[in-house]
Structure formats: C-alpha cells, structure tokens
mmCIF file of C-alpha atoms in Angstrom:
data_model
loop_
_atom_site.group_PDB
_atom_site.id
_atom_site.type_symbol
_atom_site.label_atom_id
_atom_site.label_comp_id
_atom_site.label_asym_id
_atom_site.label_seq_id
_atom_site.Cartn_x
_atom_site.Cartn_y
_atom_site.Cartn_z
ATOM 1 C CA MET A 92 0.000 0.000 0.000
ATOM 2 C CA GLU A 93 2.869 2.387 0.828
ATOM 3 C CA GLY A 94 4.401 1.743 -2.589
ATOM 4 C CA LYS A 95 1.104 2.608 -4.262
ATOM 5 C CA VAL A 96 1.017 5.977 -2.483
ATOM 6 C CA ALA A 97 4.747 6.812 -2.750
ATOM 7 C CA LEU A 98 4.841 7.355 -6.526
ATOM 8 C CA PRO A 99 1.653 9.487 -6.656
ATOM 9 C CA PHE A 100 3.002 11.481 -3.664
ATOM 10 C CA VAL A 101 6.241 12.320 -5.483
ATOM 11 C CA GLY A 102 4.302 12.960 -8.687
ATOM 12 C CA MET A 103 1.928 15.451 -7.056
ATOM 13 C CA VAL A 104 4.780 17.343 -5.342
ATOM 14 C CA LEU A 105 6.507 17.701 -8.727
ATOM 15 C CA ALA A 106 3.193 18.671 -10.346
ATOM 16 C CA GLU A 107 2.619 21.458 -7.798
ATOM 17 C CA CYS A 108 6.161 22.762 -8.342
ATOM 18 C CA ALA A 109 5.550 22.727 -12.103
ATOM 19 C CA GLN A 110 2.227 24.548 -11.596
ATOM 20 C CA VAL A 111 3.842 27.365 -9.610
ATOM 21 C CA GLY A 112 6.665 27.629 -12.158
ATOM 22 C CA LEU A 113 4.082 27.835 -14.935
ATOM 23 C CA MET A 114 2.318 30.732 -13.226
ATOM 24 C CA ILE A 115 5.599 32.622 -12.804
ATOM 25 C CA VAL A 116 6.863 32.186 -16.386
ATOM 26 C CA SER A 117 3.426 33.053 -17.813
ATOM 27 C CA LYS A 118 3.415 36.254 -15.752
ATOM 28 C CA LEU A 119 6.863 37.126 -17.109
ATOM 29 C CA ALA A 120 5.841 36.430 -20.712
ATOM 30 C CA MET A 121 2.659 38.506 -20.500
ATOM 31 C CA SER A 122 4.508 41.358 -18.770
ATOM 32 C CA LYS A 123 6.709 41.487 -21.877
ATOM 33 C CA GLY A 124 3.628 41.992 -24.053
ATOM 34 C CA MET A 125 2.630 38.435 -24.969
ATOM 35 C CA SER A 126 -1.101 37.823 -25.381
ATOM 36 C CA ASN A 127 -2.583 35.248 -23.020
ATOM 37 C CA LEU A 128 -4.576 33.752 -25.934
ATOM 38 C CA VAL A 129 -1.442 33.303 -28.061
ATOM 39 C CA PHE A 130 0.352 31.854 -25.037
ATOM 40 C CA VAL A 131 -2.434 29.270 -24.554
ATOM 41 C CA PHE A 132 -2.241 28.296 -28.246
ATOM 42 C CA TYR A 133 1.548 27.921 -28.404
ATOM 43 C CA SER A 134 1.841 25.971 -25.140
ATOM 44 C CA ASN A 135 -0.923 23.477 -25.996
ATOM 45 C CA ALA A 136 0.270 23.065 -29.593
ATOM 46 C CA LEU A 137 3.743 22.209 -28.296
ATOM 47 C CA ALA A 138 2.268 19.869 -25.668
ATOM 48 C CA SER A 139 0.289 18.073 -28.408
ATOM 49 C CA LEU A 140 3.485 17.503 -30.406
ATOM 50 C CA VAL A 141 5.214 16.127 -27.296
ATOM 51 C CA LEU A 142 2.301 13.873 -26.295
ATOM 52 C CA LEU A 143 1.489 12.467 -29.751
ATOM 53 C CA PRO A 144 4.432 10.021 -29.994
ATOM 54 C CA LEU A 145 4.140 9.167 -26.285
ATOM 55 C CA SER A 146 0.424 8.365 -26.569
ATOM 56 C CA LEU A 147 1.122 6.088 -29.545
ATOM 57 C CA LEU A 148 4.120 4.430 -27.880
ATOM 58 C CA PHE A 149 2.513 3.726 -24.499
ATOM 59 C CA ARG A 150 -1.038 3.188 -25.754
ATOM 60 C CA ARG A 151 -2.724 0.186 -24.216
ATOM 61 C CA ARG A 152 -3.801 -2.635 -26.461
ATOM 62 C CA GLU A 153 -7.247 -3.156 -24.954
ATOM 63 C CA LEU A 154 -8.986 0.183 -25.342
ATOM 64 C CA PRO A 155 -12.517 0.993 -26.475
ATOM 65 C CA PRO A 156 -12.880 2.413 -29.986
ATOM 66 C CA LEU A 157 -12.782 6.187 -30.463
ATOM 67 C CA THR A 158 -16.469 6.863 -31.093
ATOM 68 C CA PHE A 159 -18.143 10.180 -31.871
ATOM 69 C CA LYS A 160 -19.399 10.351 -28.275
ATOM 70 C CA ILE A 161 -15.876 9.973 -26.867
ATOM 71 C CA PHE A 162 -14.572 12.605 -29.291
ATOM 72 C CA GLY A 163 -17.381 14.866 -28.083
ATOM 73 C CA GLY A 164 -16.127 14.346 -24.526
ATOM 74 C CA PHE A 165 -12.584 15.250 -25.610
ATOM 75 C CA PHE A 166 -13.894 18.408 -27.323
ATOM 76 C CA LEU A 167 -15.843 19.542 -24.239
ATOM 77 C CA LEU A 168 -12.805 18.757 -22.071
ATOM 78 C CA GLY A 169 -10.718 20.975 -24.331
ATOM 79 C CA LEU A 170 -13.324 23.757 -24.270
ATOM 80 C CA LEU A 171 -13.451 23.862 -20.472
ATOM 81 C CA GLY A 172 -9.655 23.690 -20.289
ATOM 82 C CA CYS A 173 -9.297 26.478 -22.846
ATOM 83 C CA LEU A 174 -11.640 28.761 -20.879
ATOM 84 C CA ALA A 175 -9.850 27.893 -17.624
ATOM 85 C CA GLN A 176 -6.428 28.689 -19.071
ATOM 86 C CA VAL A 177 -7.545 31.961 -20.680
ATOM 87 C CA PHE A 178 -9.186 33.173 -17.457
ATOM 88 C CA GLY A 179 -6.299 31.882 -15.337
ATOM 89 C CA TYR A 180 -3.480 33.508 -17.301
ATOM 90 C CA ALA A 181 -5.424 36.775 -17.556
ATOM 91 C CA GLY A 182 -5.979 36.698 -13.782
ATOM 92 C CA ILE A 183 -2.289 36.111 -13.117
ATOM 93 C CA ASN A 184 -1.424 38.959 -15.488
ATOM 94 C CA TYR A 185 -3.650 41.320 -13.473
ATOM 95 C CA SER A 186 -2.478 40.058 -10.051
ATOM 96 C CA SER A 187 0.352 37.675 -9.138
ATOM 97 C CA PRO A 188 1.308 33.965 -9.141
ATOM 98 C CA THR A 189 0.879 33.923 -5.345
ATOM 99 C CA LEU A 190 -2.765 34.951 -5.600
ATOM 100 C CA GLY A 191 -3.277 32.471 -8.450
ATOM 101 C CA THR A 192 -1.956 29.593 -6.352
ATOM 102 C CA ALA A 193 -4.056 30.586 -3.329
ATOM 103 C CA MET A 194 -7.238 30.754 -5.404
ATOM 104 C CA LEU A 195 -6.690 27.223 -6.740
ATOM 105 C CA ASN A 196 -7.842 25.926 -3.353
ATOM 106 C CA LEU A 197 -11.360 26.909 -4.402
ATOM 107 C CA VAL A 198 -11.395 23.999 -6.865
ATOM 108 C CA PRO A 199 -12.449 21.306 -4.321
ATOM 109 C CA GLY A 200 -15.289 23.506 -3.039
ATOM 110 C CA PHE A 201 -16.588 24.318 -6.520
ATOM 111 C CA THR A 202 -16.231 20.650 -7.479
ATOM 112 C CA PHE A 203 -18.402 19.696 -4.503
ATOM 113 C CA VAL A 204 -21.072 22.217 -5.580
ATOM 114 C CA PHE A 205 -21.055 20.814 -9.121
ATOM 115 C CA ALA A 206 -21.266 17.256 -7.785
ATOM 116 C CA ILE A 207 -24.320 18.197 -5.700
ATOM 117 C CA SER A 208 -25.954 19.942 -8.673
ATOM 118 C CA PHE A 209 -25.487 16.929 -10.952
ATOM 119 C CA ARG A 210 -26.495 14.486 -8.173
ATOM 120 C CA MET A 211 -23.060 12.899 -8.083
ATOM 121 C CA GLU A 212 -22.918 13.664 -4.342
ATOM 122 C CA LYS A 213 -25.681 13.351 -1.758
ATOM 123 C CA LEU A 214 -26.176 16.054 0.855
ATOM 124 C CA ASP A 215 -27.611 14.718 4.111
ATOM 125 C CA TRP A 216 -28.080 17.415 6.751
ATOM 126 C CA ARG A 217 -28.104 14.792 9.515
ATOM 127 C CA THR A 218 -24.531 13.601 8.909
ATOM 128 C CA SER A 219 -21.347 15.354 10.006
ATOM 129 C CA THR A 220 -19.621 14.566 6.701
ATOM 130 C CA SER A 221 -22.157 16.467 4.598
ATOM 131 C CA LEU A 222 -22.120 19.407 7.009
ATOM 132 C CA ALA A 223 -18.304 19.478 6.944
ATOM 133 C CA LYS A 224 -18.246 19.545 3.137
ATOM 134 C CA LEU A 225 -20.912 22.245 2.943
ATOM 135 C CA MET A 226 -19.354 24.477 5.614
ATOM 136 C CA GLY A 227 -15.872 23.915 4.172
ATOM 137 C CA THR A 228 -17.095 25.081 0.764
ATOM 138 C CA ILE A 229 -18.603 28.248 2.267
ATOM 139 C CA VAL A 230 -15.437 28.955 4.288
ATOM 140 C CA SER A 231 -13.191 28.469 1.211
ATOM 141 C CA ILE A 232 -15.230 30.894 -0.869
ATOM 142 C CA SER A 233 -15.142 33.394 2.024
ATOM 143 C CA GLY A 234 -11.345 33.096 2.138
ATOM 144 C CA ALA A 235 -11.182 33.794 -1.595
ATOM 145 C CA PHE A 236 -13.132 37.024 -1.044
ATOM 146 C CA ILE A 237 -10.670 38.019 1.693
ATOM 147 C CA VAL A 238 -7.649 37.423 -0.551
ATOM 148 C CA THR A 239 -9.285 39.272 -3.461
ATOM 149 C CA TYR A 240 -10.750 42.334 -1.751
ATOM 150 C CA TRP A 241 -8.378 42.948 1.176
ATOM 151 C CA LYS A 242 -4.618 43.280 0.947
ATOM 152 C CA GLY A 243 -3.874 44.684 4.377
ATOM 153 C CA PRO A 244 -0.419 45.822 5.495
ATOM 154 C CA SER A 245 2.745 44.342 4.049
ATOM 155 C CA LEU A 246 4.313 41.692 6.282
ATOM 156 C CA LEU A 247 7.419 40.684 4.394
ATOM 157 C CA ARG A 248 9.475 41.664 1.383
ATOM 158 C CA THR A 249 12.967 40.675 0.308
ATOM 159 C CA VAL A 250 15.060 43.350 -1.354
ATOM 160 C CA SER A 251 18.204 41.848 -2.840
ATOM 161 C CA SER A 252 20.037 41.193 -6.063
ATOM 162 C CA LEU A 253 17.830 38.125 -6.528
ATOM 163 C CA ASN A 254 14.747 40.161 -7.458
ATOM 164 C CA LEU A 255 15.506 40.035 -11.189
ATOM 165 C CA LEU A 256 11.981 38.794 -11.847
ATOM 166 C CA ASN A 257 10.584 41.828 -10.086
ATOM 167 C CA GLN A 258 12.430 44.078 -12.542
ATOM 168 C CA LEU A 259 10.808 42.237 -15.427
ATOM 169 C CA VAL A 260 7.335 42.450 -13.857
ATOM 170 C CA SER A 261 7.090 46.155 -13.185
ATOM 171 C CA GLN A 262 3.484 46.800 -14.280
ATOM 172 C CA GLU A 263 0.830 47.816 -11.774
ATOM 173 C CA SER A 264 -1.478 44.971 -10.781
ATOM 174 C CA ASN A 265 -5.247 45.018 -10.388
ATOM 175 C CA TRP A 266 -5.934 42.676 -7.503
ATOM 176 C CA ILE A 267 -9.768 42.657 -7.731
ATOM 177 C CA ILE A 268 -10.038 41.981 -11.476
ATOM 178 C CA GLY A 269 -7.295 39.361 -11.194
ATOM 179 C CA GLY A 270 -9.071 37.647 -8.308
ATOM 180 C CA LEU A 271 -12.394 37.514 -10.161
ATOM 181 C CA LEU A 272 -10.749 36.078 -13.277
ATOM 182 C CA LEU A 273 -8.934 33.474 -11.166
ATOM 183 C CA ALA A 274 -12.261 32.548 -9.513
ATOM 184 C CA LEU A 275 -13.692 31.915 -13.009
ATOM 185 C CA ASP A 276 -10.603 29.809 -13.733
ATOM 186 C CA CYS A 277 -11.347 27.689 -10.642
ATOM 187 C CA LEU A 278 -14.993 27.339 -11.710
ATOM 188 C CA MET A 279 -13.999 26.068 -15.171
ATOM 189 C CA THR A 280 -11.337 23.799 -13.666
ATOM 190 C CA SER A 281 -13.886 22.203 -11.309
ATOM 191 C CA ALA A 282 -16.207 21.420 -14.213
ATOM 192 C CA TRP A 283 -13.165 20.083 -16.100
ATOM 193 C CA VAL A 284 -12.257 17.717 -13.231
ATOM 194 C CA ILE A 285 -15.767 16.226 -13.155
ATOM 195 C CA LEU A 286 -15.866 15.783 -16.939
ATOM 196 C CA GLN A 287 -12.354 14.320 -16.939
ATOM 197 C CA ALA A 288 -13.366 11.662 -14.405
ATOM 198 C CA LEU A 289 -16.313 10.694 -16.638
ATOM 199 C CA VAL A 290 -14.133 10.572 -19.760
ATOM 200 C CA LEU A 291 -11.496 8.397 -18.041
ATOM 201 C CA LYS A 292 -14.193 5.860 -17.117
ATOM 202 C CA LYS A 293 -15.134 5.493 -20.776
ATOM 203 C CA TYR A 294 -11.587 5.728 -22.138
ATOM 204 C CA PRO A 295 -9.028 4.666 -19.461
ATOM 205 C CA SER A 296 -5.826 5.892 -21.095
ATOM 206 C CA GLU A 297 -4.274 8.954 -19.478
ATOM 207 C CA LEU A 298 -1.831 9.861 -22.257
ATOM 208 C CA VAL A 299 -4.450 9.623 -25.011
ATOM 209 C CA VAL A 300 -6.939 11.704 -23.020
ATOM 210 C CA VAL A 301 -4.352 14.397 -22.222
ATOM 211 C CA PHE A 302 -3.169 14.462 -25.854
ATOM 212 C CA TYR A 303 -6.662 15.062 -27.230
ATOM 213 C CA TYR A 304 -7.301 17.612 -24.490
ATOM 214 C CA CYS A 305 -4.224 19.664 -25.455
ATOM 215 C CA PHE A 306 -4.984 19.159 -29.155
ATOM 216 C CA PHE A 307 -8.511 20.561 -28.881
ATOM 217 C CA VAL A 308 -7.362 23.440 -26.634
ATOM 218 C CA ALA A 309 -4.783 24.374 -29.283
ATOM 219 C CA ILE A 310 -7.391 24.334 -32.075
ATOM 220 C CA GLN A 311 -9.994 26.304 -30.092
ATOM 221 C CA SER A 312 -7.524 28.928 -28.889
ATOM 222 C CA PHE A 313 -6.131 29.280 -32.435
ATOM 223 C CA ILE A 314 -9.615 30.005 -33.825
ATOM 224 C CA VAL A 315 -10.206 32.643 -31.138
ATOM 225 C CA CYS A 316 -6.769 34.192 -31.793
ATOM 226 C CA LEU A 317 -7.602 34.601 -35.498
ATOM 227 C CA PHE A 318 -10.468 36.929 -34.569
ATOM 228 C CA VAL A 319 -8.875 38.687 -31.577
ATOM 229 C CA GLU A 320 -5.161 38.999 -32.391
ATOM 230 C CA ARG A 321 -5.019 40.705 -35.792
ATOM 231 C CA GLU A 322 -1.473 42.110 -35.493
ATOM 232 C CA PRO A 323 1.280 39.793 -36.846
ATOM 233 C CA GLY A 324 3.646 40.965 -34.099
ATOM 234 C CA ALA A 325 1.479 39.225 -31.470
ATOM 235 C CA TRP A 326 2.550 35.832 -32.883
ATOM 236 C CA SER A 327 6.303 36.493 -32.854
ATOM 237 C CA LEU A 328 8.518 34.222 -30.746
ATOM 238 C CA VAL A 329 11.973 35.747 -30.612
ATOM 239 C CA PRO A 330 14.557 34.038 -28.346
ATOM 240 C CA ASP A 331 13.661 35.822 -25.128
ATOM 241 C CA VAL A 332 11.479 35.215 -22.073
ATOM 242 C CA LYS A 333 8.417 34.597 -24.299
ATOM 243 C CA LEU A 334 10.020 31.611 -26.015
ATOM 244 C CA ILE A 335 11.297 30.243 -22.705
ATOM 245 C CA ALA A 336 7.806 30.569 -21.200
ATOM 246 C CA VAL A 337 6.196 28.748 -24.140
ATOM 247 C CA LEU A 338 8.751 25.908 -23.995
ATOM 248 C CA TYR A 339 8.307 25.543 -20.240
ATOM 249 C CA SER A 340 4.515 25.702 -20.475
ATOM 250 C CA GLY A 341 4.280 23.184 -23.302
ATOM 251 C CA VAL A 342 6.612 20.593 -21.765
ATOM 252 C CA PHE A 343 6.281 21.033 -17.989
ATOM 253 C CA GLY A 344 2.900 22.783 -17.800
ATOM 254 C CA SER A 345 0.462 21.213 -20.234
ATOM 255 C CA ALA A 346 2.205 17.889 -20.963
ATOM 256 C CA PHE A 347 3.934 16.985 -17.675
ATOM 257 C CA GLN A 348 1.730 18.639 -15.055
ATOM 258 C CA VAL A 349 -1.640 17.716 -16.590
ATOM 259 C CA GLY A 350 -0.392 14.218 -17.448
ATOM 260 C CA ILE A 351 0.846 13.546 -13.900
ATOM 261 C CA CYS A 352 -2.384 14.859 -12.345
ATOM 262 C CA THR A 353 -4.482 12.713 -14.705
ATOM 263 C CA TRP A 354 -2.436 9.616 -13.848
ATOM 264 C CA CYS A 355 -2.704 10.295 -10.102
ATOM 265 C CA LEU A 356 -6.445 10.923 -10.485
ATOM 266 C CA ARG A 357 -6.942 7.425 -11.882
ATOM 267 C CA LYS A 358 -4.564 5.813 -9.372
ATOM 268 C CA THR A 359 -5.661 7.491 -6.131
ATOM 269 C CA GLY A 360 -8.805 9.529 -6.789
ATOM 270 C CA PRO A 361 -9.575 13.258 -6.526
ATOM 271 C CA VAL A 362 -9.298 13.415 -2.698
ATOM 272 C CA PHE A 363 -5.585 12.546 -2.723
ATOM 273 C CA ILE A 364 -4.847 15.048 -5.501
ATOM 274 C CA SER A 365 -6.695 17.882 -3.795
ATOM 275 C CA MET A 366 -4.704 17.411 -0.590
ATOM 276 C CA PHE A 367 -1.643 18.892 -2.330
ATOM 277 C CA LYS A 368 -3.209 22.228 -3.315
ATOM 278 C CA PRO A 369 -2.074 24.093 -0.134
ATOM 279 C CA LEU A 370 1.510 23.089 -0.955
ATOM 280 C CA GLY A 371 1.314 25.374 -3.981
ATOM 281 C CA ILE A 372 0.685 28.390 -1.738
ATOM 282 C CA VAL A 373 3.873 27.727 0.234
ATOM 283 C CA ILE A 374 5.965 27.282 -2.922
ATOM 284 C CA ALA A 375 4.519 30.401 -4.572
ATOM 285 C CA VAL A 376 5.029 32.588 -1.489
ATOM 286 C CA VAL A 377 8.654 31.474 -1.016
ATOM 287 C CA VAL A 378 9.509 31.948 -4.708
ATOM 288 C CA GLY A 379 7.617 35.243 -4.958
ATOM 289 C CA VAL A 380 9.181 36.812 -1.856
ATOM 290 C CA VAL A 381 12.736 35.498 -2.267
ATOM 291 C CA PHE A 382 13.263 35.658 -6.041
ATOM 292 C CA GLN A 383 10.623 38.085 -7.235
ATOM 293 C CA GLY A 384 10.722 40.731 -4.523
ATOM 294 C CA ASP A 385 6.962 40.412 -3.952
ATOM 295 C CA TYR A 386 5.218 41.962 -0.985
ATOM 296 C CA PHE A 387 3.562 39.420 1.296
ATOM 297 C CA TYR A 388 0.346 41.022 2.556
ATOM 298 C CA LEU A 389 -1.644 40.279 5.699
ATOM 299 C CA GLY A 390 -4.766 39.789 3.561
ATOM 300 C CA SER A 391 -2.986 37.058 1.598
ATOM 301 C CA LEU A 392 -1.979 35.281 4.821
ATOM 302 C CA VAL A 393 -5.439 35.491 6.432
ATOM 303 C CA GLY A 394 -7.334 34.660 3.239
ATOM 304 C CA ALA A 395 -5.073 31.731 2.330
ATOM 305 C CA THR A 396 -5.394 30.357 5.881
ATOM 306 C CA VAL A 397 -9.196 30.569 5.695
ATOM 307 C CA ILE A 398 -9.185 28.869 2.278
ATOM 308 C CA VAL A 399 -6.970 26.039 3.582
ATOM 309 C CA ILE A 400 -9.221 25.527 6.639
ATOM 310 C CA GLY A 401 -12.278 25.258 4.418
ATOM 311 C CA PHE A 402 -10.383 23.072 1.990
ATOM 312 C CA TYR A 403 -9.390 20.542 4.644
ATOM 313 C CA ALA A 404 -12.957 20.552 6.041
ATOM 314 C CA VAL A 405 -14.216 19.454 2.606
ATOM 315 C CA MET A 406 -11.462 16.853 2.324
ATOM 316 C CA TRP A 407 -12.121 15.544 5.841
ATOM 317 C CA GLY A 408 -15.817 15.121 5.099
ATOM 318 C CA LYS A 409 -15.077 13.403 1.805
ATOM 319 C CA ALA A 410 -12.452 11.048 3.283
ATOM 320 C CA LYS A 411 -14.673 10.087 6.247
ATOM 321 C CA GLU A 412 -17.606 9.502 3.910
ATOM 322 C CA GLU A 413 -15.544 7.152 1.745
ATOM 323 C CA LYS A 414 -14.286 5.315 4.843
ATOM 324 C CA THR A 415 -17.870 4.862 6.062
ATOM 325 C CA ARG A 416 -18.884 3.448 2.697
ATOM 326 C CA ALA A 417 -15.914 1.052 2.699
ATOM 327 C CA ASP A 418 -16.708 -0.128 6.259
ATOM 328 C CA SER A 419 -20.384 -0.667 5.441
ATOM 329 C CA GLY A 420 -19.426 -2.609 2.320
ATOM 330 C CA LEU A 421 -17.029 -4.767 4.355
ATOM 331 C CA ARG A 422 -19.715 -5.464 6.975
ATOM 332 C CA SER A 423 -22.226 -6.465 4.328
ATOM 333 C CA LEU A 424 -19.626 -8.771 2.744
ATOM 334 C CA GLU A 425 -18.878 -10.405 6.115
ATOM 335 C CA SER A 426 -22.575 -10.891 6.905
ATOM 336 C CA SER A 427 -23.191 -12.476 3.508
ATOM 337 C CA SER A 428 -20.196 -14.809 3.989
ATOM 338 C CA ARG A 429 -21.638 -15.966 7.319
ATOM 339 C CA LYS A 430 -24.978 -16.741 5.722
ATOM 340 C CA VAL A 431 -23.504 -18.878 2.934
ATOM 341 C CA PRO A 432 -22.399 -21.878 5.102
ATOM 342 C CA LEU A 433 -25.779 -21.950 6.848
ATOM 343 C CA LEU A 434 -27.522 -21.942 3.514
ATOM 344 C CA GLN A 435 -25.220 -24.637 2.173
ATOM 345 C CA GLY A 436 -25.810 -26.720 5.312
ATOM 346 C CA SER A 437 -29.564 -26.554 4.998
ATOM 347 C CA ILE A 438 -29.321 -27.556 1.338
ATOM 348 C CA GLU A 439 -27.150 -30.556 2.248
ATOM 349 C CA GLU A 440 -29.663 -31.636 4.894
ATOM 350 C CA ILE A 441 -32.429 -31.540 2.316
#
C-alpha cells in the first residue's frame, strides 16, 4: 500500500512545483507583451506535439474504440480547459502567481457544488460529513473574497540582487479583477475535473486523453486568436522570455503537469490530488518573496489560511464519507459470507 502511495506522492509534489513555475513564467511572458490567448495556443500546440508520440508508444492494447461520443467528450474537455487557461493567465497577469496559487484551493469547493448539482454527491443534513463539506465550501469561498478584496499591510518583502523577476514584472497589478478572473478559472477547472473523471471511465488511457485535451485546446484557442489577435507581431517568438515561457509551459505545464495529475487521479482519486493544493501556496510565497521581490500582505496570509481551513474541512468530510462506505461494504460482505455456510448446510440436509 505504501508503494502505491509513494509514486503518486512524489508525482503530485513535482506537479505542484511545475504549476507554480508555470504561473511565474506566464506572468513574465505577458509582462513582456505576450497575449494570453497566443500563449495558450503555443503551449498546448507544443504539448500536443510532445504527447502524440508518447500516446502512440505507451497506448494500451485493450482500449474501447474512439467513437463520436468519446470525441465529443474530448472536445468539451478541451473547451473547459481552454476557458480555464484563458481566465487563469489573464488573472495572473492582473495580479500575481501567489494569488493564483491561493485561489486554486477553491477547486475542491466548486467541485463539490457541481457534484451536488449533478447528483453525483448526496447532501444529508443529519450527517457530520455532509455538514463538513458544505461548511468547508462556504469557508473556502469566504477566504477567496478576503484574498481578493483585502490586501492589508505588508508583512514581508525581500530586497536583494535576486529580485531580477521583479524588474521584469514592473506593471501595476489590479488585484480585484485578477481575483475575479482566477475565480472563473477555478470554476472552469472544477467542471473540467468532473468531466475528466467521466471521460477516463469510458476511455481509461491517461496519455491519449491528455493528448486530445491539449490538441482541442490548441485548435480552439487558435480560432479565437484569429479573430482577436489581428497584429502579426502578437505571434512572434523571438529568443527571449516569451520563447522560454512557451517551452516551459508546453513541456512542464500542459504535458507533464496535466499528465501527472491525470495519472494520479486514476490511481488514487480526486481526494488525494486535492490534498496537495495548499503546498502550492507555500511554494509560490517562497519563490515570490525570495526571487521576485513580492510583498507578502496580511490579507494574503489570512485569506489563504481561511481557504486552507475550508479546503481541509471538505477533504475531511469526503475522506470520512468514503471510509464509512468502505466499512459498510465490508460489513455487508462479512454478513453475507456468514450466511452462505448456513444456507449450504440446509441444502445438504435436504
């Protein structure tokens, strides 16, 4: 059992580090004038090229055929992912990677709301697990409002020769607009997680699913870019921070990070994956303060703490609910095994 958890544990730590790095390099690229739509297209197009040979090489032999319904699921998965990335990168451009990482802890709460709406989860007011999930969702959303609308006094800032990133990111941020866009990103991501779980049940191949996801995101973002980005200069990729950001995003962001999370989702379930979201806050704060010269505000500390409390309340309710189901299933199995010998004995007597 420990071996089954060890690999997903290492994978999720690496995935969270890659996620924070993606937020930082995307902020740098957009601060140099790169469009978030063009950035989404380039990164997913590169990820598709990376994943295509891997999906063919490691494709399982026994897989269901690619029907029109499954392709429709891939297309919707790409649409939700495209919206999430566009809102997310725009939100980071208006605010900071630290705020973006803190807001990601809204994903479990929004996912719970979606699961209730689509009757994938049952809400029983008489049980502590349902109350914990409901209250945790409300607390997480409240923490997001604190982070978005209240900065408070500055607690910490590092001023040193290491703040090269801060020199690159010199534009004034809009915390409220960035927070609202990041909340929309979390909303789209929650819907994406639910749809991804349904798609993996019908087509259980992580690499193929992630490839088609990146492929459809690239196509959809390209179509939008044709109407929005009319200037040829918006598509240029000279060897500077823009090119580095695209290479990092395509390989470590879209391909590696999404692929690892999809694999861990099938191996351990969404509860295990969600437990690592607070780790991203710690990584983002350390990198932002030490290397980027960011201010660390009291509002960020209080809001992130409230989000984490609500987050773990949802996770506690979910984990206890699954344990109760497993125990009840084990008891029913034991009771049925006791009845079998008695039944067999009575048949033998007859």
